[in-house]
Coordinates of C-alpha atoms and ligand atoms in Angstrom, one line a residue:
X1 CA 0.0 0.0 0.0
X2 CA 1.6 3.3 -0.9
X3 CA 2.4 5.7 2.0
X4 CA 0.9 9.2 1.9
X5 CA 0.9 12.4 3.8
X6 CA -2.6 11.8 5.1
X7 CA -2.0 8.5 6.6
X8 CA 0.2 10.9 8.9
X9 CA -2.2 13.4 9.2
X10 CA -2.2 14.0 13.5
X11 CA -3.7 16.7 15.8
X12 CA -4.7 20.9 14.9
X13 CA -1.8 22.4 16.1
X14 CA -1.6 25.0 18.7
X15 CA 1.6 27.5 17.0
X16 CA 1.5 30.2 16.4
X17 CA 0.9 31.0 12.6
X18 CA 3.9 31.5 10.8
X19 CA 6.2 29.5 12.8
X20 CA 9.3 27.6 11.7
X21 CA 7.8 24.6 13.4
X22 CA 5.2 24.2 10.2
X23 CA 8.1 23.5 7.8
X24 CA 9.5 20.7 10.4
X25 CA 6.4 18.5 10.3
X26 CA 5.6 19.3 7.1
X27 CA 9.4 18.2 5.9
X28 CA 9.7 15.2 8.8
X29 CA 6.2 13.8 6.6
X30 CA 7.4 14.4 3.2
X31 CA 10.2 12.7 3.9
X32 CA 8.9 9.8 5.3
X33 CA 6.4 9.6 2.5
X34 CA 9.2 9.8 0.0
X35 CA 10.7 6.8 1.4
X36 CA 7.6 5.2 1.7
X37 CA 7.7 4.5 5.7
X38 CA 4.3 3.3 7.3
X39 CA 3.1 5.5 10.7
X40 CA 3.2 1.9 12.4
X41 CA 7.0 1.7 11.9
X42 CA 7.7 5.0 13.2
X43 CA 7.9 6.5 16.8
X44 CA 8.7 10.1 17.6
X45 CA 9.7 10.9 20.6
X46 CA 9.9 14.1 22.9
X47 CA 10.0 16.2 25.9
X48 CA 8.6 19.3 26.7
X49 CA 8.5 22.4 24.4
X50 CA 6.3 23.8 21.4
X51 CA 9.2 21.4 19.6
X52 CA 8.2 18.5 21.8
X53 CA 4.4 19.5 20.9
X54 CA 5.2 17.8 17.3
X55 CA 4.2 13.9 17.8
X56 CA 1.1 15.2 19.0
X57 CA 0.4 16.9 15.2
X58 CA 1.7 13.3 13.4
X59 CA -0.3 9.8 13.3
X60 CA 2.4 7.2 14.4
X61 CA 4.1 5.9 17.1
X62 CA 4.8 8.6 20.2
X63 CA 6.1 9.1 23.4
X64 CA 5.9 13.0 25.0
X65 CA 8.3 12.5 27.9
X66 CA 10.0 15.1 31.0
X67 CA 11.9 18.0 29.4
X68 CA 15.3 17.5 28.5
X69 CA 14.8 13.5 28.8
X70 CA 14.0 12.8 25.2
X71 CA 17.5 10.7 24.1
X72 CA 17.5 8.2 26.9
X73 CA 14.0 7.5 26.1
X74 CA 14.3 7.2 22.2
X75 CA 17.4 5.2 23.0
X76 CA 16.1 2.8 25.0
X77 CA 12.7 2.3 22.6
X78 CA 15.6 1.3 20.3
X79 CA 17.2 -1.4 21.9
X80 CA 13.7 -2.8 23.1
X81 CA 12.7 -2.4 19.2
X82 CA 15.5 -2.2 17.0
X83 CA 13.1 -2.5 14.0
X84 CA 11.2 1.0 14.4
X85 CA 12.8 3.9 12.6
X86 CA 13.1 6.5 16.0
X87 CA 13.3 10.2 16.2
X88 CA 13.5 12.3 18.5
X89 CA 12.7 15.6 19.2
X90 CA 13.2 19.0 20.5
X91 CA 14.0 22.4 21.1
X92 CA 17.3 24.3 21.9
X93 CA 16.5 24.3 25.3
X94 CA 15.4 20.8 26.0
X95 CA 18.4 19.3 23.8
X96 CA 21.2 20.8 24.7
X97 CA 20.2 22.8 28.1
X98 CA 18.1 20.5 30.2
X99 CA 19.3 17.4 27.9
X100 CA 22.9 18.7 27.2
X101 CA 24.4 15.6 29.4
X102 CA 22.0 13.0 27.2
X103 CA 22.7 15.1 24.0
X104 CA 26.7 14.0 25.1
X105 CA 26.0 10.7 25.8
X106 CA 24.4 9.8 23.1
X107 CA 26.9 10.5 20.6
X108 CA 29.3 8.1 22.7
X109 CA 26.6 5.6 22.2
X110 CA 25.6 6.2 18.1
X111 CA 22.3 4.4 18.4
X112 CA 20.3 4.6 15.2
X113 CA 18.0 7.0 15.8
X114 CA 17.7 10.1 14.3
X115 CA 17.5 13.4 16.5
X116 CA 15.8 16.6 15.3
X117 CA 16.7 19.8 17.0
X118 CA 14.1 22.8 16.5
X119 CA 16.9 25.4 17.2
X120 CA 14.8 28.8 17.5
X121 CA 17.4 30.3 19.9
X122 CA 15.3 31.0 22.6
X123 CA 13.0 28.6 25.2
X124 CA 9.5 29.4 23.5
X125 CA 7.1 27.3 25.4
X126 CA 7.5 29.3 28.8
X127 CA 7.9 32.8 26.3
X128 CA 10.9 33.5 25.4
X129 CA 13.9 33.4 27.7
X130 CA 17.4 32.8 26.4
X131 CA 18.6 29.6 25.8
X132 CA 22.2 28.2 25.1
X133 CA 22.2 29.5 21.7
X134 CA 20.7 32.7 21.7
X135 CA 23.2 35.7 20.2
X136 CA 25.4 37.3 22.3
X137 CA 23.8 40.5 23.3
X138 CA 20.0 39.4 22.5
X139 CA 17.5 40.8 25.1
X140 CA 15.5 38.7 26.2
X141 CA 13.2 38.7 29.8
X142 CA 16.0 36.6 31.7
X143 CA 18.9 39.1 30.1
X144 CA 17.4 42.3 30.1
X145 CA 20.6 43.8 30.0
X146 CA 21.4 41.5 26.8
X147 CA 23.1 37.9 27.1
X148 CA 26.6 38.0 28.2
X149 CA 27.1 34.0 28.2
X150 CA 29.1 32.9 25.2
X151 CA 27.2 31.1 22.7
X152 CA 26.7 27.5 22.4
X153 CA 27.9 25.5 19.2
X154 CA 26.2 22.8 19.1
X155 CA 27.4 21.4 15.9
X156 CA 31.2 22.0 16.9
X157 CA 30.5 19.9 20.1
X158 CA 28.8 17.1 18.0
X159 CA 31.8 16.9 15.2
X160 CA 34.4 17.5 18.5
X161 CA 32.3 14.4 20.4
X162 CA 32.8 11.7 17.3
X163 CA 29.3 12.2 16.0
X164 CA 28.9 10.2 13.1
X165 CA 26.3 12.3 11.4
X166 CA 26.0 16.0 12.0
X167 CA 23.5 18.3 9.7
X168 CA 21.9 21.8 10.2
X169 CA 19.0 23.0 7.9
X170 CA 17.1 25.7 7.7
X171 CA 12.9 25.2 8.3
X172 CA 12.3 27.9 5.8
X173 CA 13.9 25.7 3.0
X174 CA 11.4 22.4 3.1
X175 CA 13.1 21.0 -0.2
X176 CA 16.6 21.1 2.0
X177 CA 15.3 20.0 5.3
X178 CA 13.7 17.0 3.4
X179 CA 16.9 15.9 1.7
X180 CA 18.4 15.9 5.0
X181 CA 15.8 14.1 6.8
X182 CA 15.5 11.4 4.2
X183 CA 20.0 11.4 4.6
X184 CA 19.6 11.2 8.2
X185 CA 17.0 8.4 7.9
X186 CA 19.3 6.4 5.4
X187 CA 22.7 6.6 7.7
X188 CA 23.2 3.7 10.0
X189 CA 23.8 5.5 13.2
X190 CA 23.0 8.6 15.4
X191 CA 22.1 11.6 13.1
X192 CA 21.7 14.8 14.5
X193 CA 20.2 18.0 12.4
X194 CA 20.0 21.3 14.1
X195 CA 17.0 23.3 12.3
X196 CA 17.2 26.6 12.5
X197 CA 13.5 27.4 13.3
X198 CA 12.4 30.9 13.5
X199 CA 10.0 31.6 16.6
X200 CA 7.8 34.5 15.0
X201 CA 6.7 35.3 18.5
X202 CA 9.7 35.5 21.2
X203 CA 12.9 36.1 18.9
X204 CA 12.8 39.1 16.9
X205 CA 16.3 39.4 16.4
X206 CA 16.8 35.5 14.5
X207 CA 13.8 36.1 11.8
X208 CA 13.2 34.3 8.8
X209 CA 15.3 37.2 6.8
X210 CA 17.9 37.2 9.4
X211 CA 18.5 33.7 8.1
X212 CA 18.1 33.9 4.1
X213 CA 20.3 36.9 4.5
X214 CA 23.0 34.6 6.0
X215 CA 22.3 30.9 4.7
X216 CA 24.4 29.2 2.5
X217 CA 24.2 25.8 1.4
X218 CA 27.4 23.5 2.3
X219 CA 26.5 21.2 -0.9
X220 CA 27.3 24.3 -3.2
X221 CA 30.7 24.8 -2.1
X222 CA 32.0 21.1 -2.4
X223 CA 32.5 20.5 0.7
X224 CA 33.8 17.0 1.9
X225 CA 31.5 15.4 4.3
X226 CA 33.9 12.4 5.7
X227 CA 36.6 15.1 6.2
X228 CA 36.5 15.8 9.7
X229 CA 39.0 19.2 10.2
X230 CA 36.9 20.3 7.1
X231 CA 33.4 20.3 9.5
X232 CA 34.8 21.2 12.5
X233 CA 36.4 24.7 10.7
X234 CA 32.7 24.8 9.2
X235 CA 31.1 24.6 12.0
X236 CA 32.5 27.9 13.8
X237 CA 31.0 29.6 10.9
X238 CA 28.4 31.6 11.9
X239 CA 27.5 35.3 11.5
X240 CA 28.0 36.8 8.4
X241 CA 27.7 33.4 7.0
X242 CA 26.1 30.1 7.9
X243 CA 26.5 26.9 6.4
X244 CA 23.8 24.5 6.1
X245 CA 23.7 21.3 4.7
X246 CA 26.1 18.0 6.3
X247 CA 29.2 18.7 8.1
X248 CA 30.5 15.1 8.5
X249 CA 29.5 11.7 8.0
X250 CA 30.7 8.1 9.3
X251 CA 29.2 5.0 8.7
X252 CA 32.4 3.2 10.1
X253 CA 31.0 3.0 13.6
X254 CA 29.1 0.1 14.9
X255 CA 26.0 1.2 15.9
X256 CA 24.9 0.9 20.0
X257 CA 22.2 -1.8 19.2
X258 CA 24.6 -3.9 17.3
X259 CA 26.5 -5.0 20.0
X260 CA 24.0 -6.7 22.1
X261 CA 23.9 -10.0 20.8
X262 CA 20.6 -10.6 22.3
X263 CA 18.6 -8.5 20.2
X264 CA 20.6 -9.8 17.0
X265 CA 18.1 -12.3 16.0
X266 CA 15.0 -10.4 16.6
X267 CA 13.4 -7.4 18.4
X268 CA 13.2 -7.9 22.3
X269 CA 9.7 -6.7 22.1
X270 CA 9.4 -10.1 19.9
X271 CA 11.0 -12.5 22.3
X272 CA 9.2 -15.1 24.4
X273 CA 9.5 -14.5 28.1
X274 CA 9.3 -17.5 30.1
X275 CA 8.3 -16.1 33.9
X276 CA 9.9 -19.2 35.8
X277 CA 13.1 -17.0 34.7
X278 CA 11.8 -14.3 37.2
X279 CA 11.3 -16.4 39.8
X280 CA 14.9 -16.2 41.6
X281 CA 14.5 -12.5 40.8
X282 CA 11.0 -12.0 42.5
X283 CA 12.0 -14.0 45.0
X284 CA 14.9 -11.9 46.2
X285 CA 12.8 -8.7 46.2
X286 CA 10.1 -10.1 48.6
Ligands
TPP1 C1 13.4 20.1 34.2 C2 12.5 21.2 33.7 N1 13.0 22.5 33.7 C3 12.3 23.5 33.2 C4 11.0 23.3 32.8 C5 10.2 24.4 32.3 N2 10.2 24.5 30.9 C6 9.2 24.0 30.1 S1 9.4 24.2 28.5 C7 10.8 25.0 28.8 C8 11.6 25.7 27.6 C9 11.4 25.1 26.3 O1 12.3 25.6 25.4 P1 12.9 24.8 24.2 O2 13.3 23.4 24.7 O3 13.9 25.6 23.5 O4 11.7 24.5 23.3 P2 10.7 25.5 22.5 O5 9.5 25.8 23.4 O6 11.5 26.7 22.2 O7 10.3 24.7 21.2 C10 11.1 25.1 30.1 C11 12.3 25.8 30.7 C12 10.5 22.0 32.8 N3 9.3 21.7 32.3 N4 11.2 20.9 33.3
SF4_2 S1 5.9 30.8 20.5 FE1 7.4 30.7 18.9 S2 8.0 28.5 18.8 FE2 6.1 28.7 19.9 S3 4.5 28.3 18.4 FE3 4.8 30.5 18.6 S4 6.2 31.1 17.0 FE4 6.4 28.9 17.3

């Protein structure tokens, strides 16, 4: 049966209109259309946020967990179903704020699940404090006085950590974000896309045209994706200029799930459990 965009057709959203989080979940569904992925094989998971808001607006798999708590969770739904294509979700804040340890962590692991930050460079949800990546100087109601804390780089930290897939696009370019997804999606490992995401209503300062002004695709200047000094000096780019498109790419790695032998075979969620197994077990705890 052919896939279509209906068949992931969820709840109304609550956004705002206008907001970079349309062109998200309307690129996360073309590209699973495209590849021709059924909702039943899918699970998108999240924490808290108008990003973690976004499995509530697609018909699939979810799991809207604690802020900041969104990799553990997708990790572990991997290794107790290796067969289910996982994403997870979330904003600035919740990935590399609240979930900055996980966000580490995670890249040491390299499960295969693919992680899509909604980087609008400010927390949103509780209106529009600063987060770890807002600009230098940006006023915001925690920093009335302008942010003084250095910026985050999120993608230099991922190349610096060994990440064996690290993307930004842009939500105002759905053609681009798709053709990352669907990369993302095909790479056997953890791939992680920042999307810059305009938030219409808390960040004047990091608008739509604030981007286009600045954007530039990576793919146009021949850039080498498995050349790792080549992303890291690409990802301190950002002002003037700001590359989008994949920094670096690895499929060397073994993936996390790979090396439990148990789930080799077949999914644990498909394995028999035999409960005389538990008995020792029980017994000890009563
Ligand atoms: C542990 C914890 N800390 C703080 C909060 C309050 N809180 C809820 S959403 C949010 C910010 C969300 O910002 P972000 O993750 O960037 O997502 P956005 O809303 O911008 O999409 C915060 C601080 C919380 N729910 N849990
Ligand atoms: S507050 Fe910002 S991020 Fe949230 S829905 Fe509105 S525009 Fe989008």
């Amino acid at each position: 049966m052919t896939v279509t965009i209906e068949d992931y057709h969820g709840e109304e959203t609550a956004w705002c209109q206008g907001c970079g989080n349309f062109g998200i979940l309307s690129a996360l569904k073309k590209a699973l259309v495209e590849l021709q992925i059924p909702p039943y094989e899918v699970l998108i998971v999240s924490g808290i946020g108008q990003a973690g808001k976004l499995p509530h607006y697609m018909k699939c798999n979810t799991f809207n967990g604690l802020h900041g708590r969104t990799l553990p969770v997708a990790t572990a739904a991997k290794l107790v179903n290796n067969h289910l294509n996982v994403f997870a979700v979330g904003g600035d804040g919740d990935g590399y704020a609240e979930g900055g340890n996980h966000f580490m962590h995670t890249i040491r692991r390299n499960p295969n699940i693919k992680y899509l930050v909604h980087n609008n460079q400010i927390y949103a949800l509780t209106k529009g404090q600063a987060s770890p990546t807002s600009d230098v100087g940006f006023v915001t109601k925690t920093t009335p006085g302008g942010v003084t804390a250095k910026q985050l780089n999120p993608i230099a930290l991922a190349v610096t950590l060994g990440a064996t897939f690290v993307a930004r696009s842009f939500s105002g370019d759905i053609p681009h974000l798709v053709q990352t997804i669907k990369a993302a999606v095909q790479h056997r490992g953890f791939a992680y896309i920042d999307i810059l995401q305009p938030c219409v209503t808390f960040n004047h300062l990091n608008t739509y045209s604030w981007y286009l002004k600045r954007i530039y695709k990576l793919e146009n200047e021949h850039h080498n994706t498995s050349d790792i000094e080549a992303a890291y000096r690409k990802a301190h780019e950002w002002g003037d200029r700001i590359p989008i498109g994949i920094f670096y790419q690895n499929q060397q790695q073994p993936t996390y799930e790979e090396q439990f032998p148990v789930i080799k075979e077949q999914p644990l969620v498909k394995q028999p459990i035999d409960p005389k197994q538990y008995e020792k077990l029980i017994q000890d705890f009563l």
